[in-house]
mmCIF file of C-alpha atoms in Angstrom:
data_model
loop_
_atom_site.group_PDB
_atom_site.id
_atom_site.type_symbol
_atom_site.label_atom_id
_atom_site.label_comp_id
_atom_site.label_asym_id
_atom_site.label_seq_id
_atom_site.Cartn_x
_atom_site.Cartn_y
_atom_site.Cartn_z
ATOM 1 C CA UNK A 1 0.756 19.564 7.326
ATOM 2 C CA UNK A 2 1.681 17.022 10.126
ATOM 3 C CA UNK A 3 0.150 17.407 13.459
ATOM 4 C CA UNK A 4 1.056 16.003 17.163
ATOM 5 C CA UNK A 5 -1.395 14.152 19.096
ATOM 6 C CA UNK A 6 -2.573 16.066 21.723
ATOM 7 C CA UNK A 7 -2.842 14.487 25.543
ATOM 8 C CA UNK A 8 -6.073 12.474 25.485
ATOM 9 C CA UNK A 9 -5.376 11.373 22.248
ATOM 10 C CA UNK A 10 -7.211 14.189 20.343
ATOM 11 C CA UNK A 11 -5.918 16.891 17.576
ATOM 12 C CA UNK A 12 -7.078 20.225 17.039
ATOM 13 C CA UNK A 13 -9.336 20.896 13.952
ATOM 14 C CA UNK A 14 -11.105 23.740 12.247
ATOM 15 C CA UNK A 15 -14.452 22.665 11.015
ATOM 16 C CA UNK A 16 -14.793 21.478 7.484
ATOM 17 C CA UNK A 17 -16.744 24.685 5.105
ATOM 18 C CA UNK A 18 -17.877 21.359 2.380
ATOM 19 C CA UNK A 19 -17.750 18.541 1.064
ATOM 20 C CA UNK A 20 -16.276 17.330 -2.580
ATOM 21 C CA UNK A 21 -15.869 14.619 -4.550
ATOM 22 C CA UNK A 22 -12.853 12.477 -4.382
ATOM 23 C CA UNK A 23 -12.371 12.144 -7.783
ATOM 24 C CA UNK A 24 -12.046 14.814 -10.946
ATOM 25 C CA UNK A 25 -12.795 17.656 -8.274
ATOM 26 C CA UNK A 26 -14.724 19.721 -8.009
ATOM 27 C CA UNK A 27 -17.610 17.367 -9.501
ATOM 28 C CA UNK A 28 -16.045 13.997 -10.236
ATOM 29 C CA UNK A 29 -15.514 15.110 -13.889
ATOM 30 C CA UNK A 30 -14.161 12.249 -16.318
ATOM 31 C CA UNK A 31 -15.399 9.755 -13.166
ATOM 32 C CA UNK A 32 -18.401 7.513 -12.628
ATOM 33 C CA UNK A 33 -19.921 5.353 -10.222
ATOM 34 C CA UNK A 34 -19.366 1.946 -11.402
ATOM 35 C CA UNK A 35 -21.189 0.781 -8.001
ATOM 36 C CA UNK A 36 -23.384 2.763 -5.227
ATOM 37 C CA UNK A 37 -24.058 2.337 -2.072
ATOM 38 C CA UNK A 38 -27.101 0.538 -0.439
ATOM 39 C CA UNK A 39 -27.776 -0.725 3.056
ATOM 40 C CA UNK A 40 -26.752 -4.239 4.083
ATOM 41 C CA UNK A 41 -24.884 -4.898 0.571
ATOM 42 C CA UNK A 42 -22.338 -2.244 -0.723
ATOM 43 C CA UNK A 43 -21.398 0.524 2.225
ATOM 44 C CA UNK A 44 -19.391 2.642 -0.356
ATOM 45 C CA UNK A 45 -19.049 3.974 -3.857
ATOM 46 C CA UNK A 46 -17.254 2.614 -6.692
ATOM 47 C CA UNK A 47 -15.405 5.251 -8.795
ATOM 48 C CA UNK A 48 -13.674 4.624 -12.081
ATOM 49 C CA UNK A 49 -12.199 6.775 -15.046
ATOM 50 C CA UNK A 50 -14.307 7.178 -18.093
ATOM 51 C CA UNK A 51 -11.162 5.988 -20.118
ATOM 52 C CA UNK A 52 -11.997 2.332 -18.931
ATOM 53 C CA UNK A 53 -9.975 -0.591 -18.270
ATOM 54 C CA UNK A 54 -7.163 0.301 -15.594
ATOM 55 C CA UNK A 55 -6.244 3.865 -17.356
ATOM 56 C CA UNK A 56 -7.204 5.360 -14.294
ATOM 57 C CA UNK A 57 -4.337 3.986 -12.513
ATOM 58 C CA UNK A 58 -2.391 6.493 -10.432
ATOM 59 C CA UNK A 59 -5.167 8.770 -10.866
ATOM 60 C CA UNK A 60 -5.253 11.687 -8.010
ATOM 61 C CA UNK A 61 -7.447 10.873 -4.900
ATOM 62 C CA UNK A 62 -8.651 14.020 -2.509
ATOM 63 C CA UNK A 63 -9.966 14.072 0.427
ATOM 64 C CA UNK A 64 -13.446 15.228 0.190
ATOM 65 C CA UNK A 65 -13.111 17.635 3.315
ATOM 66 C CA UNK A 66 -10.684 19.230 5.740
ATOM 67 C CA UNK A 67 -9.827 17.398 8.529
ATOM 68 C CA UNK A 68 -7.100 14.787 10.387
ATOM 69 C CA UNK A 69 -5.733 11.293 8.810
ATOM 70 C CA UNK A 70 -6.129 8.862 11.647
ATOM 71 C CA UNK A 71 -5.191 5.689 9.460
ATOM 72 C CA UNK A 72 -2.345 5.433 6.621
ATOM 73 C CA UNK A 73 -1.552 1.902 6.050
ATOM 74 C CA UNK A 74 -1.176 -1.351 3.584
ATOM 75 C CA UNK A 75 -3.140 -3.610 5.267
ATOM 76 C CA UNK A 76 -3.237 -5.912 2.526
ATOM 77 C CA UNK A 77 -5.995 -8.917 2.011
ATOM 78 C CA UNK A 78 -9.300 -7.221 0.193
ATOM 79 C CA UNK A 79 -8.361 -3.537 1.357
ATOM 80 C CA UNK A 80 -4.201 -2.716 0.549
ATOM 81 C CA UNK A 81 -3.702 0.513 1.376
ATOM 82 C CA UNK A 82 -6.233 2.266 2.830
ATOM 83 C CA UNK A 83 -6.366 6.321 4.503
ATOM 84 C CA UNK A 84 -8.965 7.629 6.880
ATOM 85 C CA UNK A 85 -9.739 10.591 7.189
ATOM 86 C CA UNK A 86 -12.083 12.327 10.211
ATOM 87 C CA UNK A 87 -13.572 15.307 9.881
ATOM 88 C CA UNK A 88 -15.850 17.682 12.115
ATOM 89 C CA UNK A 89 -18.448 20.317 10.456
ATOM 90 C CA UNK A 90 -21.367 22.220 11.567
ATOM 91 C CA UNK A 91 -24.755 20.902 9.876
ATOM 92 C CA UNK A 92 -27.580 23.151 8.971
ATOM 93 C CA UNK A 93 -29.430 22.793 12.380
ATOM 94 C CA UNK A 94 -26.137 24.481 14.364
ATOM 95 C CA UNK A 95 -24.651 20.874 15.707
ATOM 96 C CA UNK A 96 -20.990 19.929 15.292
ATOM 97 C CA UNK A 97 -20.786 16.136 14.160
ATOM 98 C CA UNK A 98 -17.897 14.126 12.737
ATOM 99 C CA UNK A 99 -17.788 11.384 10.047
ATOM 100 C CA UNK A 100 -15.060 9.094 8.402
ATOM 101 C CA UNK A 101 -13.968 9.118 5.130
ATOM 102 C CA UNK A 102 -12.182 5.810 4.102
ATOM 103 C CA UNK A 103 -10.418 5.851 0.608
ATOM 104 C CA UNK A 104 -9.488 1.993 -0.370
ATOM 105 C CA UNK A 105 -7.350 0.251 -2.837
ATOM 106 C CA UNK A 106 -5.279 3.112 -3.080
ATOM 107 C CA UNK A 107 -2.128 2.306 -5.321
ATOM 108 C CA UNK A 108 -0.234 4.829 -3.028
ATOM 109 C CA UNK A 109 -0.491 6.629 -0.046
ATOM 110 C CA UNK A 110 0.337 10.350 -0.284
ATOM 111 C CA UNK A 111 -0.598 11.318 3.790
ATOM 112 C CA UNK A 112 0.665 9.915 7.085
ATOM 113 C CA UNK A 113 -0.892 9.461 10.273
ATOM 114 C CA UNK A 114 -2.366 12.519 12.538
ATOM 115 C CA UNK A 115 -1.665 15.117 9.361
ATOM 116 C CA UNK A 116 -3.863 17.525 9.008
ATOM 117 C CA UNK A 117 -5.813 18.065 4.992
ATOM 118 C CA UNK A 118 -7.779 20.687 3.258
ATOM 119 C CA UNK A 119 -10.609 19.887 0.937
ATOM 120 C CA UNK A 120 -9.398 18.689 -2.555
ATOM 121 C CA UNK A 121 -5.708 17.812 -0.934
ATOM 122 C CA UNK A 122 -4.220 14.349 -2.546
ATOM 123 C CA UNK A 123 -3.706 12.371 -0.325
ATOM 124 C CA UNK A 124 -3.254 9.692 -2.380
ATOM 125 C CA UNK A 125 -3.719 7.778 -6.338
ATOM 126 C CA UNK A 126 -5.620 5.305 -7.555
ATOM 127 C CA UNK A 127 -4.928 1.556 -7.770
ATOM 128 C CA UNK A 128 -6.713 -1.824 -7.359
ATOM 129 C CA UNK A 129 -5.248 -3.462 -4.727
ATOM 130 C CA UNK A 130 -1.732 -4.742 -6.259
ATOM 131 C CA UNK A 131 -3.944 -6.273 -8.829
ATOM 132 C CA UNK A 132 -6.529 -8.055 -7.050
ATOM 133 C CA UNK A 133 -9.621 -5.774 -8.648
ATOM 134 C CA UNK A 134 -9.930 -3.557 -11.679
ATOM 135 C CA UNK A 135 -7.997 -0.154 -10.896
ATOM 136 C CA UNK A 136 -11.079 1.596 -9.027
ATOM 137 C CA UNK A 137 -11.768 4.086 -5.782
ATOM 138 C CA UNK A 138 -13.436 2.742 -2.842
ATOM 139 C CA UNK A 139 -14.905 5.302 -1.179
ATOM 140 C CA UNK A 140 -16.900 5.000 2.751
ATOM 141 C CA UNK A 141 -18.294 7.806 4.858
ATOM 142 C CA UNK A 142 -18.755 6.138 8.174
ATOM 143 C CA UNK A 143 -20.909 7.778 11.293
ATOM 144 C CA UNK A 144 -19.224 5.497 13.441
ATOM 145 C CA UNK A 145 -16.093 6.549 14.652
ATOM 146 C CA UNK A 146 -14.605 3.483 16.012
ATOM 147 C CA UNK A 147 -15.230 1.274 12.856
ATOM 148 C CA UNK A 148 -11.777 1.901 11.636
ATOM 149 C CA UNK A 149 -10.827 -0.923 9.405
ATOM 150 C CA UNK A 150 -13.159 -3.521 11.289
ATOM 151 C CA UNK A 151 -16.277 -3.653 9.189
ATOM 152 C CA UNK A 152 -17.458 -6.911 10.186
ATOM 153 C CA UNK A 153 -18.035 -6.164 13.792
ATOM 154 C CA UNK A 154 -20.860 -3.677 12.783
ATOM 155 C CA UNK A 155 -23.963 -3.515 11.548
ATOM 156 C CA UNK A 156 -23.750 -3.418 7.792
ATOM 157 C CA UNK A 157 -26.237 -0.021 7.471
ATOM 158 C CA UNK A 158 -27.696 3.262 7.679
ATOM 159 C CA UNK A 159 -27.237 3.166 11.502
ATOM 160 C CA UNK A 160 -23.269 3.005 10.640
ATOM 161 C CA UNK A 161 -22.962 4.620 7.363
ATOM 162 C CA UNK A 162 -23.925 7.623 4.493
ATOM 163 C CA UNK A 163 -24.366 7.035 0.948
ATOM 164 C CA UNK A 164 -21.180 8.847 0.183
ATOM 165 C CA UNK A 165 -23.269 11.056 -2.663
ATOM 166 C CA UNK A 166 -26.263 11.906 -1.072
ATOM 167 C CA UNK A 167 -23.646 13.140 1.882
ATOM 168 C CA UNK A 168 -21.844 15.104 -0.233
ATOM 169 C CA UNK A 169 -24.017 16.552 -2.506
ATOM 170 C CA UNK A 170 -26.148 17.991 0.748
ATOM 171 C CA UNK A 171 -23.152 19.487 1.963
ATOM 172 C CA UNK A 172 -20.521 21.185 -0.735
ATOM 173 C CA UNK A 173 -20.995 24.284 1.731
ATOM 174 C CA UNK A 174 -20.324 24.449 5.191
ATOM 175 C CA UNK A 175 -19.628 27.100 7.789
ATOM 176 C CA UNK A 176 -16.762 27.251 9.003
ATOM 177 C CA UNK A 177 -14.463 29.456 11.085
ATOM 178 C CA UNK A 178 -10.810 29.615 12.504
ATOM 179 C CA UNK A 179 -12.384 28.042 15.923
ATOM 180 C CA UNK A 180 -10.194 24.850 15.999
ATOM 181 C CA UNK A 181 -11.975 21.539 17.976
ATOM 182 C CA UNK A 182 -10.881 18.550 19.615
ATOM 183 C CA UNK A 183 -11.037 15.669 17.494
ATOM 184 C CA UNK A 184 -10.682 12.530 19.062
ATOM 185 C CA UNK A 185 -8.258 10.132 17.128
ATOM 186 C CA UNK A 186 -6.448 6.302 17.985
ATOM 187 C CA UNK A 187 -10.371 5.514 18.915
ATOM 188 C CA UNK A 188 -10.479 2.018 17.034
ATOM 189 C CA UNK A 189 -8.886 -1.168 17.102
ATOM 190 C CA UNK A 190 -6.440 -2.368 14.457
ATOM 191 C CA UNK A 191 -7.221 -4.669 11.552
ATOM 192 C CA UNK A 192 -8.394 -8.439 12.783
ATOM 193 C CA UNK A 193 -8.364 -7.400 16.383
ATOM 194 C CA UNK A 194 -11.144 -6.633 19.331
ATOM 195 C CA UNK A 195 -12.349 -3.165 19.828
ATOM 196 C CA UNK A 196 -10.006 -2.133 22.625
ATOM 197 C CA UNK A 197 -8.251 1.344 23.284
ATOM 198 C CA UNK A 198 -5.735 1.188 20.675
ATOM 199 C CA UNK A 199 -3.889 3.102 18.636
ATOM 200 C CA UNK A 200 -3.518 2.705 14.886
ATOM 201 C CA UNK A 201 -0.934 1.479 15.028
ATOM 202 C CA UNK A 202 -1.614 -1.317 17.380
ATOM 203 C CA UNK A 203 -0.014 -0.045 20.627
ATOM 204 C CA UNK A 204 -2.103 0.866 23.653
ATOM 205 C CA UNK A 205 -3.666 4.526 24.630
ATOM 206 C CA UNK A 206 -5.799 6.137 27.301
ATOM 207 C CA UNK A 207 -8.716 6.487 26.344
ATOM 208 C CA UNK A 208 -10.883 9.302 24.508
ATOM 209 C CA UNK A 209 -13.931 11.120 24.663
ATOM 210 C CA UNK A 210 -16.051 10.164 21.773
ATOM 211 C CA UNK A 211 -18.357 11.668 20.718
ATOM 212 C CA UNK A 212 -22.433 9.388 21.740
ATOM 213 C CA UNK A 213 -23.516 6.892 18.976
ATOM 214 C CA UNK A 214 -26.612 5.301 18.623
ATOM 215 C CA UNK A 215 -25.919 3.545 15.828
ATOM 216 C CA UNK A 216 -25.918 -0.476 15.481
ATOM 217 C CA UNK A 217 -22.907 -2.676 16.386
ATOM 218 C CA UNK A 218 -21.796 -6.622 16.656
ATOM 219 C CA UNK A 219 -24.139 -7.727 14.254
ATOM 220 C CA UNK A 220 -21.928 -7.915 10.953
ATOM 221 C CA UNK A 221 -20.747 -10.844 9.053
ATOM 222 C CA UNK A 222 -17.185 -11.343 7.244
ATOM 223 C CA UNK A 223 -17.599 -10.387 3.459
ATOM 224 C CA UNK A 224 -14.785 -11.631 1.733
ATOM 225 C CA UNK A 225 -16.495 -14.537 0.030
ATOM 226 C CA UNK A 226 -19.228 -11.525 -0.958
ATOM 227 C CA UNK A 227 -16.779 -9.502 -2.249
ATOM 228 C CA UNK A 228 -15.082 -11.707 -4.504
ATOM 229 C CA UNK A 229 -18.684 -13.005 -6.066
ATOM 230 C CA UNK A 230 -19.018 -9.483 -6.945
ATOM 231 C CA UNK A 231 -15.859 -8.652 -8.328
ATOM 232 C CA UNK A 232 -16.387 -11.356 -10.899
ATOM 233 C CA UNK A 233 -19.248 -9.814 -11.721
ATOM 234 C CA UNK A 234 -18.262 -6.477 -11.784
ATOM 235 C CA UNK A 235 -16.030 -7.018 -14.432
ATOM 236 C CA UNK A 236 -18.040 -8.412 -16.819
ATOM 237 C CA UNK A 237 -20.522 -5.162 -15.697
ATOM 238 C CA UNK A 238 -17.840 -3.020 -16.472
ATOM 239 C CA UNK A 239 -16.708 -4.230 -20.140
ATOM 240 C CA UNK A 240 -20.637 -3.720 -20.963
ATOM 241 C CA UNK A 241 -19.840 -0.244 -20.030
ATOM 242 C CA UNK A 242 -22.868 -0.023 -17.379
ATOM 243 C CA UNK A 243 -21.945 3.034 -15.485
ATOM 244 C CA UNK A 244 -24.236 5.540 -13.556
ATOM 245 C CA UNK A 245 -24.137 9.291 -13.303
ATOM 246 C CA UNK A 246 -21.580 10.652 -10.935
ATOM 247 C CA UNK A 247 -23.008 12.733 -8.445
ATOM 248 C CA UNK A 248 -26.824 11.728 -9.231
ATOM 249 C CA UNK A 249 -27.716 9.857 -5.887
ATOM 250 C CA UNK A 250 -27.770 6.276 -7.755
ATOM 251 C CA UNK A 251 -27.226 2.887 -6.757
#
C-alpha cells in the first residue's frame, strides 16, 4: 500500500502490535541462524534454509513488523539490494520508540519507497548478492535512525543496534491501535556520502524532526576487508553444517 510523503518529510503510521521473524513466519520454521549478532563484530543475523547450499534462493522475506519502507534499492558492492523498513511501537513501559529493520542481499525487491507494510508482508526473496555470498538473509535492527546504508560512520554496537532475536522474541506482542503517528523518513544520507539532509534517493529535503539519540556515532571503520575474511570462512562453517537454533538468543 503506497504512501505520499507528508510535508516535513514524515508519513503517517499506526504503531506496530509485534514483532516476527523474517523468515518461515511465524517462528523462522525450516530457517536457522548460520551467524548472530554480537557487538563490535557482526551487527545482524545470518538466516539460511535448512535445505542447505543455495536452495533457499528466492525464498520469501517479511518484514518483521508494520511500518514504512524508507529505502528500496540495488546498491551493489557487499550489500545489492537492500529494503528498510521503520517502524514505531509502544514498549511495555508506555513510550513510543522506532527502530530499523534492514533486510540485505535480497535477490529481489518486492516494496518501493514510502509504502506502507503489515507484519509478515513480503517484501522481498532471498538471494546472495548476484553471487557474491552463499544465498542467505541479512537481517539489522538499528536504533539509529539516520544510519541508513552508512554503517561505517557509526559506532559498531549496542549504542546503535539490537540483536535482531533477543528484539524480537521480547516483543511478538505489541499494543497497538488505529492512532496513526508521524514517522519521520528521507533522515539519512545515501550510500558513500556525508550525513546531510537527504533523501534516499540522493536529492535534497528540509529537514525532520527525529526523534533524540544517545547512541554512539563517527567512530566506525570500513568492513569490507572483514567481511570477505568471513565469508571464506563461513562457507567452509556452513558445509560442516554448524548452525544454531533459530529464535534461541545465540551468537
Amino acid at each position: 500500500m503506497p504512501a505520499v510523503a507528508q510535508s516535513g518529510s514524515t508519513i503517517r503510521v499506526r504503531l506496530a502490535d509485534g514483532f516476527d521473524f523474517p523468515v518461515g513466519k511465524p517462528d523462522a520454521d525450516g530457517f536457522y541462524k548460520a551467524r548472530g549478532y554480537w557487538p563490535n563484530g557482526h551487527l545482524g543475523e545470518d538466516w539460511n534454509g535448512r535445505g542447505g547450499g543455495d536452495t533457499d534462493l528466492g525464498a520469501p522475506i517479511y518484514s518483521i513488523g508494520r511500518g514504512v519502507v524508507i529505502f528500496s534499492q540495488n546498491i551493489g558492492v557487499g550489500w545489492g539490494n537492500c529494503i528498510l523498513v521503520r517502524h514505531i511501537f509502544r514498549e511495555a513501559d508506555g513510550k513510543v520508540a522506532m527502530v530499523d529493520s534492514l533486510y540485505g542481499h535480497l535477490h529481489e525487491r518486492k516494496v518501493k519507497l514510502h509504502d506502507l507494510v503489515e507484519k509478515g508482508q513480503l517484501v522481498g526473496t532471498m538471494g546472495g548478492n548476484n553471487g557474491m555470498y552463499p544465498v542467505h538473509l541479512h537481517l539489522e535492527v538499528r536504533k539509529n535512525l539516520q544510519i541508513g546504508m552508512n554503517r561505517s560512520s557509526f559506532a559498531r554496537d549496542s549504542s546503535n543496534y539490537y540483536s535482531p532475536t533477543a528484539f524480537i522474541n521480547a516483543r511478538r506482542v505489541l499494543p497497538s491501535s488505529m492512532q496513526k503517528y508521524s514517522v519521520p523518513v528521507n533522515n539519512f544520507a545515501p550510500y558513500g556520502r556525508a550525513l546531510a539532509d537527504t533523501n534516499s534517493d540522493g536529492s535534497s529535503t528540509a529537514s525532520v524532526d527525529v526523534p533524540a539519540f544517545k547512541g554512539g556515532s563517527g567512530t566506525g571503520k570500513d568492513d569490507s576487508k572483514q567481511e570477505d575474511d568471513f565469508w571464506s570462512r563461513l562457507k567452509a562453517k556452513m558445509r560442516n553444517g554448524q548452525t544454531t537454533d533459530a529464535t534461541d538468543e545465540k551468537r
